[in-house]
Coordinates of C-alpha atoms in Angstrom, one line a residue:
X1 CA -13.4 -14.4 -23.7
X2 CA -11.9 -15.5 -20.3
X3 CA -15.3 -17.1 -18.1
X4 CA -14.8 -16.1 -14.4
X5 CA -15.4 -18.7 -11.6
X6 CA -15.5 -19.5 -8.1
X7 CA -13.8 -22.2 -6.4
X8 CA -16.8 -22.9 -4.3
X9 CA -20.2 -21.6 -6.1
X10 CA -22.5 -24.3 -3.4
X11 CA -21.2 -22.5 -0.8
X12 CA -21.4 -19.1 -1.9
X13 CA -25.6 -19.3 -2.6
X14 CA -26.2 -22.5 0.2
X15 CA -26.2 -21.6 3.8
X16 CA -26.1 -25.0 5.6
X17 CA -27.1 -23.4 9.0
X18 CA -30.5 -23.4 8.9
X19 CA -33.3 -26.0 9.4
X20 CA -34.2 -28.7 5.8
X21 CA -38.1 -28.3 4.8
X22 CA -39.9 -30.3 6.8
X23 CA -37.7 -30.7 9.8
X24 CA -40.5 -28.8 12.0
X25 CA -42.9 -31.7 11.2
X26 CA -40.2 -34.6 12.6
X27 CA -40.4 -32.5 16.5
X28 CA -41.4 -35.1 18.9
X29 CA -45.1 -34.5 19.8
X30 CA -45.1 -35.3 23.3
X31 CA -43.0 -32.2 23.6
X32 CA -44.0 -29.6 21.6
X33 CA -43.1 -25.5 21.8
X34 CA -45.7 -23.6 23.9
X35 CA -46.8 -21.7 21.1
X36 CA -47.9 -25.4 19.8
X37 CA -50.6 -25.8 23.1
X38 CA -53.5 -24.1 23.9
X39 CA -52.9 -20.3 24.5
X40 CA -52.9 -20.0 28.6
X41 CA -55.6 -16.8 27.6
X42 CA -57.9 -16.6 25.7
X43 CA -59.9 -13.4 27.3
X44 CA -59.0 -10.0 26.0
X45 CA -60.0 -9.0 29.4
X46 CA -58.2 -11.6 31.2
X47 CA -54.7 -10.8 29.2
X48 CA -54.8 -7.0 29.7
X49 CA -54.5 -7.3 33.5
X50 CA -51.8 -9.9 33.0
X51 CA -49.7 -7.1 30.6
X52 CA -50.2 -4.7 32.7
X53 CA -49.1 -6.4 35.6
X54 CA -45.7 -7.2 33.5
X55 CA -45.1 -3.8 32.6
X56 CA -45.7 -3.1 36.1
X57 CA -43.4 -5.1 37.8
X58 CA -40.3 -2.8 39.1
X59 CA -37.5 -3.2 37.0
X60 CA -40.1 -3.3 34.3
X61 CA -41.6 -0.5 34.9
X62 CA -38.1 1.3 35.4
X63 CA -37.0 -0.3 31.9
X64 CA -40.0 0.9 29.4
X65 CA -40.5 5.0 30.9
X66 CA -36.6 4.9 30.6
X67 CA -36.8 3.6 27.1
X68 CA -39.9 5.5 25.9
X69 CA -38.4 8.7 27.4
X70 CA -35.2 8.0 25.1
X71 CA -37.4 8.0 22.0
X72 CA -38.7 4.2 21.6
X73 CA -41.8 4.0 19.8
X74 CA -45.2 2.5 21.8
X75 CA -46.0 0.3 18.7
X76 CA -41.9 -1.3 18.8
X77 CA -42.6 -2.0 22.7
X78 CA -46.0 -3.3 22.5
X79 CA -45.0 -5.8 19.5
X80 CA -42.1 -7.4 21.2
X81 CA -43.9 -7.5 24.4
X82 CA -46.8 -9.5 22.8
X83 CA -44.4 -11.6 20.4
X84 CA -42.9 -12.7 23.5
X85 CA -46.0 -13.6 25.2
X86 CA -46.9 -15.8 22.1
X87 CA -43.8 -17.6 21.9
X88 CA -43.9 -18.6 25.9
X89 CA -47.7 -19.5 24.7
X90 CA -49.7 -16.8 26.9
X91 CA -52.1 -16.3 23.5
X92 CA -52.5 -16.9 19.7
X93 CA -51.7 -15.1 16.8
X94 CA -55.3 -13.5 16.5
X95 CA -55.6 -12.4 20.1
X96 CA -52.1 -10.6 20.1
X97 CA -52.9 -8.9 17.1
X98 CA -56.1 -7.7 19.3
X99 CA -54.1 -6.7 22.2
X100 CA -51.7 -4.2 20.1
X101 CA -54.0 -1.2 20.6
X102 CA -55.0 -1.8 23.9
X103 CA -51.5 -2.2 25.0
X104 CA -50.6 1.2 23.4
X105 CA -52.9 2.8 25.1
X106 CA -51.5 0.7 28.5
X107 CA -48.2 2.3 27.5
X108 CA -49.6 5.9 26.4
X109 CA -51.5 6.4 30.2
X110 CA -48.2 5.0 32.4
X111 CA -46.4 7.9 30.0
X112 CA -48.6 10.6 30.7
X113 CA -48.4 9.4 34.8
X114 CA -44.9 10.1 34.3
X115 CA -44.9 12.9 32.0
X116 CA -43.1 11.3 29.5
X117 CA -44.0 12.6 25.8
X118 CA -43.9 9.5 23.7
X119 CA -43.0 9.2 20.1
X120 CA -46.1 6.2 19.1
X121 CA -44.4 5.0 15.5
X122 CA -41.4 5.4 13.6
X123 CA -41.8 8.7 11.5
X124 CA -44.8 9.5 13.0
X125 CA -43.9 13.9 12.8
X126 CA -42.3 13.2 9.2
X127 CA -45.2 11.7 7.2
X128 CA -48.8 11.5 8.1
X129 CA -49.2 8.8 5.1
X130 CA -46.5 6.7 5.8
X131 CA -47.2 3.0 5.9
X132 CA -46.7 1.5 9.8
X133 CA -47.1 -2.5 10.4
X134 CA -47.2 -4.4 13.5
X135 CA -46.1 -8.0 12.7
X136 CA -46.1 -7.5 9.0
X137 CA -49.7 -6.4 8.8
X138 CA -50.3 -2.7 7.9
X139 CA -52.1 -0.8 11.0
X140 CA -55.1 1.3 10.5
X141 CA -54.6 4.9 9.9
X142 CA -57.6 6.1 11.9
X143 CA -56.2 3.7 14.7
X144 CA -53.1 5.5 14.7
X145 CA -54.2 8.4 14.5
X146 CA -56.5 8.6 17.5
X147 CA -53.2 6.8 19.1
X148 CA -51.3 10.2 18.4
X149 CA -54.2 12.3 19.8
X150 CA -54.7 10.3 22.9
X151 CA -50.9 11.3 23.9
X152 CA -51.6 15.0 22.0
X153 CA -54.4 15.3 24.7
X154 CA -53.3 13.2 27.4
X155 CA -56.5 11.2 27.3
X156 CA -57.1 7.5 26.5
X157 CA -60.8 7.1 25.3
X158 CA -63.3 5.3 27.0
X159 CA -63.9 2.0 26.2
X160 CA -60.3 0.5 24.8
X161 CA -59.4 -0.1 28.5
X162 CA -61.1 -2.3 30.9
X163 CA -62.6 -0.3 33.3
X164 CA -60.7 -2.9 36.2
X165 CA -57.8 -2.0 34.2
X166 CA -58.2 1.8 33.9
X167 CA -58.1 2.0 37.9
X168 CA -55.1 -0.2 38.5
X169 CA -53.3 2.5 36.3
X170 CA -55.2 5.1 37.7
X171 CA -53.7 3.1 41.3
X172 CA -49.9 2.7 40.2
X173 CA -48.0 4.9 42.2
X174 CA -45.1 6.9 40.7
X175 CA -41.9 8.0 41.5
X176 CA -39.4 9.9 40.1
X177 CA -36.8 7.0 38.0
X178 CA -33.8 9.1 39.9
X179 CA -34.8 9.1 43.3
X180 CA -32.5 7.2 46.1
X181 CA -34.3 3.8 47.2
X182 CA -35.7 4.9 51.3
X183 CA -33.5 2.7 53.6
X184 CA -35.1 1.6 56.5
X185 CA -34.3 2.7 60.0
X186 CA -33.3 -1.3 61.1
X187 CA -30.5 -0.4 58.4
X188 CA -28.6 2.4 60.2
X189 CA -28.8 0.6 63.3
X190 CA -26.4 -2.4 61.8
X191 CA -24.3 -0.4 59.9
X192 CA -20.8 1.2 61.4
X193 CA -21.8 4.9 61.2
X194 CA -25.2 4.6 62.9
X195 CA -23.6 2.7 66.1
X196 CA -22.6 5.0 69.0

């Protein structure tokens, strides 16, 4: 019986490139990741009107319609927009959790200002049973579902949103993603073909 083996069986099952146990316990206090301070909110209120002003901001704004127009779920774009906010230290674990559906819906009314028909979760027309998670944690069913009827009936229910929140969407002005920036008139006066 011939035994098979490997010149180098450490290396084959020891990856040397990631951090030893413990090493996360040896980072120097007086500097620690923002995740490790205080959240800078800690009002559901207060941390809506800060997302929506991020999705809000131009390029943004431009980025997310484009992307939920190709076919990006809401619940992909909500949860690395609020992972992201945790990891620069904008809020804890439990109120990101709190602020997926809320930021859904966020998403779900700037679609329907645009007319854009949004897909909410990965195989969400193939299987009504099928298991969705947000950060590892299964979602609701009911949740979901009144997600998918919200954007069925173009209609966000009352109460999810703050109402302060409800009219600066309501506010947002829209224009179509292809339309040419308008130049101002100071513009064709300094360029070649507008001097006489």
């Amino acid at each position: 019986m011939v035994m098979q083996t490997t010149d180098t069986p450490i290396k084959s099952t020891i990856s040397l490139s990631r951090p030893i146990p413990g090493q996360g316990l040896t980072n120097d206090p007086d500097s620690p990741y923002p995740w490790e301070k205080a959240p800078e909110f800690v009002d559901l209120d207060k941390s809506l009107k800060y997302l929506l002003e991020i999705i809000t901001e131009k390029e943004a704004y431009a980025s997310l319609m484009d992307m939920t127009g190709s076919g990006v779920p809401l619940m992909e774009i909500s949860q690395v927009l609020l992972f992201q906010g945790f990891t620069e230290g904008k809020w804890n674990p439990d109120l990101m959790m709190i602020l997926a559906e809320p930021l859904c819906y966020m998403l779900l009314a700037l679609c329907e200002k645009n007319d854009i028909d949004p897909i909410i979760y990965n195989g969400e027309d193939e299987d009504e049973d099928a298991e969705v998670q947000m950060f590892n944690v299964d979602m609701k069913k009911d949740k979901l579902r009144k997600l998918a009827a919200a954007a069925r009936q173009d209609n966000i229910p009352k109460g999810i949103l703050p109402t302060e929140v409800e009219e600066d969407i309501k506010n947002i002005q829209t224009a179509s993603l292809l339309a040419q920036p308008k130049e101002s008139a100071d513009s064709d006066a300094n360029s070649l073909l507008g001097r006489n």
